[in-house]
Structure formats: structure tokens, C-alpha cells
């Protein structure tokens, strides 16, 4: 199978290249040679490549930067997705478009809560709104042969990610690290996402919206505590020497509001008999590979 990966040099794209490269022919599409916002050039290059599948990872994902530059966020996340969907439809390729938990409001009616694929998105940030607009473009242009794969709290080899930031800061002597303890989600490794995509590749009949995060949910504080425990349980691995203290969202303000709970329910995958690993197991596997003893 020939797979074109937009954003192929990013954190998720790099993992996909590693995980899928042995079994498939890959086309790594990333700037400057491939620009999803240049509709004519991207269209021409895609038709020349003739992929069977396009995995669309290219996006503006820095949440606060999106808040500061709405025009660029929508150009990349909405118009870019439109261009990719048009190219996929024209060349007859299946499209797997990566989206985000930030399409939801983050204000669940009860705790604990996880958003399902059928819940109505109500994004509260420019990032979430631009990604939801991209979802709508895919569904409008290429509805019969596309999957919108929502992921969340992503980390992967080489970073950048929350895991890498915490490991770096935790290895430095200093005051206790405040970490938000009133936002909940599903920490998810790029390896888990690659496994979900591998599953989707052998199930070409699956279309529509699919949630592809790790099972179970936690707060950022609990995520950081588990990372600290894993690092300090491995003799010879980088030590996490800083104390971690919980704080509230109000005590750690950011330009873009963060959802209070953006955990995702994997209803579609579970119906298909596929279960992702729990977030602690995935993190343990990642720490073993990324921070060797």
C-alpha cells in the first residue's frame, strides 16, 4: 500500500514513518516541498504520487499560538484539510485525518466523563475551532472514504511534548513544579496512534469519526507524578529530583482556555473489538525506550 503522510516530519509523522515503513511504501509530505495550504501545488504533487491512503497530520497545533494568529490557524487547519480532502477524493485515496479532543467544550455534565464520537463539538479555542472546521471540510468533501481520527495529550519520540518538558524540568534542581490538577484527559503516545492507524488500514470499510486515545483518564498532575515514578524506578535513567505540587487552572493561566475534561470514549474501536492500552502502560513502554537506563 502506498501511503502519503502530510506533516511527515512532525512528532506523529516520524513515528508513522518508523512504524509503517517496513510494510508500506511511504511518501513523506512536509514543508517546504509539500505545503497543504498551496492548493494547486499540493493537488498536482498528490496526483503524481498516486497514494492509496493519505494520513493527514499536518496542522498548526500550538494552542496558544493559534489563539494569537487566528488567520494562520484556519489557513492551516481548515483550508489545508480542504485541500488534502480534495486531492484525496480526486486521486481515489482513502483519507485518515488527524483531529483533536479540543473540538469539545471541556465542560462535561458530570464526572468522570468521556466524550463519544456522537457528541456535538463546541470548541472553546481558536485551535479547537480551526480543527473542527477542518473536520467539517473532510466530511463535506470526502465523506465516503475518510476517517477523522481524534487524538489527545500526545507525546512521542523526540518530542516536543509534556513528557519531555517535565523530564527536563524535573531533572533540574529548583523549587517545586506546579502542575495543573483540575484538567482531565487521555495521555496518548504516538506509538498507540500508529497502532490504531495500522488497524484502520486493514479495515477499509471504517469511515466517519473515530477516537484513538489511550484508555482511562487522569489530570496533568497525575500524569507528571506517574512519569516521575517511572523515571525514578529505573536505575541509571535520568532522575526526577523536583517535587511536583498540584495547582488549579486559575493559578496557571494561559492565553487559550484549556478544557476541564476532554477525555475521549473509544466507542467505535470498542465495537470493532479493538482496545487501546491504558495510559499508564503506554507511558511505561515509552519511558523505557525514550529514557534508557
Coordinates of C-alpha atoms in Angstrom, one line a residue:
X1 CA 0.0 0.0 0.0
X2 CA 1.3 3.5 -0.9
X3 CA 0.7 6.0 2.0
X4 CA 1.2 9.7 1.8
X5 CA 1.8 11.3 5.2
X6 CA 1.3 15.1 5.5
X7 CA 3.3 16.6 8.3
X8 CA 5.6 13.6 7.9
X9 CA 8.5 15.2 9.7
X10 CA 6.5 16.1 12.8
X11 CA 6.3 14.1 16.0
X12 CA 3.5 11.8 14.9
X13 CA 4.7 11.7 11.3
X14 CA 8.1 10.5 12.4
X15 CA 6.5 7.7 14.4
X16 CA 4.3 6.7 11.5
X17 CA 7.3 6.5 9.2
X18 CA 9.1 4.2 11.6
X19 CA 6.1 2.0 12.3
X20 CA 4.6 1.7 8.8
X21 CA 7.7 1.9 6.6
X22 CA 8.5 -1.8 6.6
X23 CA 5.1 -2.9 5.4
X24 CA 4.2 0.0 3.1
X25 CA 5.6 2.5 0.5
X26 CA 5.6 5.9 2.2
X27 CA 5.6 9.4 0.7
X28 CA 6.7 11.9 3.4
X29 CA 5.0 15.1 2.6
X30 CA 6.2 18.1 4.6
X31 CA 7.2 21.7 4.1
X32 CA 8.9 23.2 2.1
X33 CA 8.4 20.7 -0.6
X34 CA 4.8 19.9 0.3
X35 CA 2.6 22.7 1.5
X36 CA -1.1 21.8 2.3
X37 CA -2.1 25.5 2.0
X38 CA -0.8 25.7 -1.6
X39 CA -3.8 24.0 -3.2
X40 CA -2.6 23.9 -6.8
X41 CA 0.9 22.6 -5.9
X42 CA -0.3 20.1 -3.3
X43 CA -3.0 18.8 -5.7
X44 CA -0.5 18.3 -8.5
X45 CA 2.1 16.5 -6.4
X46 CA -0.6 14.3 -4.8
X47 CA -1.9 13.2 -8.2
X48 CA 1.6 12.5 -9.3
X49 CA 2.3 10.4 -6.2
X50 CA -1.0 8.4 -6.6
X51 CA -1.3 7.3 -3.0
X52 CA -3.7 4.6 -1.9
X53 CA -4.1 6.3 1.5
X54 CA -3.4 9.8 2.8
X55 CA -2.7 10.2 6.6
X56 CA -3.2 13.9 7.2
X57 CA -1.1 15.0 10.2
X58 CA -0.1 18.5 9.0
X59 CA -1.6 21.2 11.3
X60 CA -0.9 24.2 13.5
X61 CA -1.1 22.5 16.9
X62 CA 0.4 25.1 19.3
X63 CA -2.7 26.1 21.1
X64 CA -1.6 29.5 22.4
X65 CA 0.0 30.4 19.0
X66 CA -3.4 29.6 17.3
X67 CA -5.1 32.0 19.7
X68 CA -2.6 34.7 18.8
X69 CA -2.9 34.1 15.0
X70 CA -6.4 33.0 14.1
X71 CA -5.9 33.6 10.4
X72 CA -2.9 31.3 10.1
X73 CA -4.6 28.6 12.3
X74 CA -7.6 28.5 10.0
X75 CA -5.5 28.6 6.9
X76 CA -3.5 25.5 8.0
X77 CA -6.2 23.6 9.8
X78 CA -9.3 24.3 7.8
X79 CA -8.1 25.3 4.3
X80 CA -5.2 22.8 4.5
X81 CA -7.7 20.0 5.3
X82 CA -9.9 21.1 2.5
X83 CA -7.0 20.9 0.0
X84 CA -6.0 17.5 1.3
X85 CA -9.6 16.2 1.1
X86 CA -10.0 17.4 -2.5
X87 CA -6.7 15.8 -3.5
X88 CA -7.7 12.5 -1.8
X89 CA -11.1 12.4 -3.5
X90 CA -9.6 13.2 -6.9
X91 CA -7.0 10.5 -6.8
X92 CA -9.3 8.0 -5.1
X93 CA -7.3 7.7 -1.9
X94 CA -8.7 6.9 1.5
X95 CA -8.1 9.8 3.9
X96 CA -7.3 9.4 7.6
X97 CA -7.3 13.0 9.0
X98 CA -5.9 13.6 12.5
X99 CA -8.0 15.8 14.8
X100 CA -8.2 16.6 18.4
X101 CA -10.0 16.5 21.7
X102 CA -10.1 20.3 21.7
X103 CA -13.1 20.2 19.4
X104 CA -15.2 19.7 22.6
X105 CA -16.1 22.3 25.2
X106 CA -14.4 20.6 28.0
X107 CA -17.4 21.2 30.3
X108 CA -18.8 17.8 30.9
X109 CA -22.2 17.4 32.5
X110 CA -20.8 15.0 35.1
X111 CA -17.6 13.4 36.4
X112 CA -16.0 11.2 35.3
X113 CA -16.9 11.9 31.7
X114 CA -15.6 10.9 28.3
X115 CA -16.8 12.4 25.0
X116 CA -18.1 9.9 22.4
X117 CA -17.8 10.2 18.6
X118 CA -21.5 11.2 18.5
X119 CA -21.3 14.1 21.0
X120 CA -21.6 17.5 19.5
X121 CA -18.4 19.5 19.3
X122 CA -18.4 23.0 20.8
X123 CA -14.8 24.2 20.7
X124 CA -13.7 27.0 23.0
X125 CA -10.4 27.9 21.4
X126 CA -9.1 29.0 18.0
X127 CA -7.2 25.8 17.8
X128 CA -10.3 23.7 18.5
X129 CA -12.5 25.7 16.2
X130 CA -10.0 25.5 13.3
X131 CA -9.6 21.8 13.7
X132 CA -13.4 21.3 13.8
X133 CA -13.7 23.4 10.7
X134 CA -11.1 21.0 9.1
X135 CA -13.2 18.0 10.2
X136 CA -16.2 19.6 8.5
X137 CA -14.3 20.1 5.3
X138 CA -13.3 16.4 5.2
X139 CA -16.8 15.2 5.9
X140 CA -18.3 17.5 3.3
X141 CA -15.8 16.8 0.5
X142 CA -14.8 13.1 1.0
X143 CA -17.4 11.6 3.3
X144 CA -17.5 8.0 2.0
X145 CA -13.8 7.2 2.1
X146 CA -12.4 9.1 5.1
X147 CA -11.8 8.7 8.8
X148 CA -11.5 11.6 11.2
X149 CA -9.2 10.3 14.0
X150 CA -9.3 12.3 17.1
X151 CA -6.3 12.1 19.5
X152 CA -5.2 13.9 22.6
X153 CA -2.4 14.7 25.0
X154 CA 0.1 13.4 22.5
X155 CA 3.7 12.5 23.2
X156 CA 6.3 10.7 21.1
X157 CA 9.9 10.0 20.4
X158 CA 12.0 13.2 20.2
X159 CA 9.1 15.4 21.3
X160 CA 8.3 18.2 21.9
X161 CA 5.7 17.1 24.5
X162 CA 4.6 17.5 28.1
X163 CA 6.6 14.3 28.9
X164 CA 9.9 15.8 27.6
X165 CA 9.3 19.2 29.3
X166 CA 8.5 17.5 32.6
X167 CA 11.5 15.2 32.4
X168 CA 13.8 18.1 31.6
X169 CA 12.5 20.4 34.3
X170 CA 12.3 17.5 36.8
X171 CA 15.9 16.8 36.3
X172 CA 17.0 20.3 37.3
X173 CA 17.3 21.4 41.0
X174 CA 14.9 24.0 41.9
X175 CA 11.6 25.0 43.5
X176 CA 8.6 22.6 43.4
X177 CA 6.9 22.3 40.0
X178 CA 3.3 23.3 39.9
X179 CA 1.2 21.1 37.6
X180 CA -2.5 21.6 36.8
X181 CA -4.7 19.1 38.7
X182 CA -8.2 20.2 37.5
X183 CA -8.0 19.3 33.8
X184 CA -8.6 15.7 32.7
X185 CA -7.7 13.8 29.5
X186 CA -6.1 10.7 28.0
X187 CA -2.3 10.9 27.7
X188 CA -1.5 9.1 24.4
X189 CA 1.7 8.0 22.8
X190 CA 2.4 8.4 19.1
X191 CA 3.1 4.6 19.1
X192 CA -0.5 3.9 20.2
X193 CA -1.9 6.2 17.5
X194 CA 0.3 4.4 14.9
X195 CA -1.2 1.1 16.1
X196 CA -4.7 2.5 15.7
X197 CA -3.9 3.7 12.2
X198 CA -2.4 0.3 11.3
X199 CA -5.7 -1.2 12.5
X200 CA -7.7 1.2 10.3
X201 CA -5.6 0.4 7.3
X202 CA -6.7 -3.2 7.4
X203 CA -10.3 -2.2 7.9
X204 CA -11.1 -0.1 4.8
X205 CA -14.8 -0.2 5.5
X206 CA -14.5 2.0 8.6
X207 CA -15.3 5.7 7.9
X208 CA -16.5 8.7 9.9
X209 CA -15.3 9.8 13.3
X210 CA -13.0 7.5 15.4
X211 CA -11.5 8.3 18.8
X212 CA -8.0 6.9 19.1
X213 CA -6.6 7.8 22.5
X214 CA -5.3 5.5 25.3
X215 CA -7.8 4.1 27.7
X216 CA -8.5 5.7 31.1
X217 CA -8.1 9.3 32.1
X218 CA -6.1 11.4 34.5
X219 CA -5.1 15.0 35.3
X220 CA -1.8 16.6 34.2
X221 CA -0.6 16.4 37.8
X222 CA -1.3 12.6 37.9
X223 CA 0.4 12.3 34.5
X224 CA 3.5 14.1 35.8
X225 CA 3.6 12.0 39.0
X226 CA 3.5 8.8 37.1
X227 CA 6.3 10.0 34.8
X228 CA 8.4 10.8 37.9
X229 CA 7.7 7.4 39.4
X230 CA 8.7 5.6 36.2
X231 CA 11.9 7.6 35.8
X232 CA 13.0 7.1 39.4
X233 CA 12.2 3.4 39.3
X234 CA 14.7 2.8 36.5
X235 CA 18.3 2.6 37.8
X236 CA 20.6 4.6 35.5
X237 CA 17.7 6.6 33.9
X238 CA 17.6 10.4 34.3
X239 CA 16.5 11.2 37.8
X240 CA 13.4 13.3 38.5
X241 CA 14.5 15.4 41.5
X242 CA 12.0 18.1 41.8
X243 CA 8.9 18.0 43.9
X244 CA 5.6 18.2 42.0
X245 CA 2.7 20.2 43.5
X246 CA -0.9 20.4 42.3
X247 CA -2.3 23.7 41.2
X248 CA -5.5 24.9 39.6
X249 CA -6.1 26.2 36.1
X250 CA -6.7 29.6 37.6
X251 CA -3.3 29.5 39.2
X252 CA -1.6 28.7 35.9
X253 CA -3.3 30.9 33.3
X254 CA -2.7 30.5 29.6
X255 CA -3.7 32.7 26.6
X256 CA -6.0 29.9 25.3
X257 CA -8.5 28.4 27.7
X258 CA -7.9 24.6 28.4
X259 CA -10.8 22.2 28.5
X260 CA -11.6 21.0 32.0
X261 CA -12.3 17.5 30.7
X262 CA -11.5 16.4 27.2
X263 CA -11.2 12.7 27.7
X264 CA -12.4 10.7 24.7
X265 CA -14.5 7.5 24.7
X266 CA -13.4 4.9 22.1
X267 CA -16.9 3.7 21.2
X268 CA -16.2 2.9 17.5
X269 CA -12.9 1.0 18.2
X270 CA -14.5 -1.0 21.0
X271 CA -17.5 -2.0 18.8
X272 CA -14.9 -3.3 16.3
X273 CA -13.2 -5.3 19.1
X274 CA -10.1 -3.1 19.3
X275 CA -8.9 -1.7 22.6
X276 CA -6.1 0.7 23.1
X277 CA -3.7 0.2 26.1
X278 CA -4.3 2.2 29.3
X279 CA -2.3 5.4 29.5
X280 CA 0.0 4.1 32.3
X281 CA 1.1 1.1 30.3
X282 CA 1.7 3.2 27.2
X283 CA 3.7 5.7 29.2
X284 CA 5.8 2.9 30.8
X285 CA 6.7 1.5 27.4
X286 CA 7.6 4.9 26.1
X287 CA 9.8 5.8 29.1
X288 CA 11.7 2.5 28.7
X289 CA 12.5 3.4 25.1
X290 CA 13.0 7.1 25.3
X291 CA 14.9 7.3 28.6
X292 CA 17.0 4.1 28.6
X293 CA 18.8 3.1 31.8

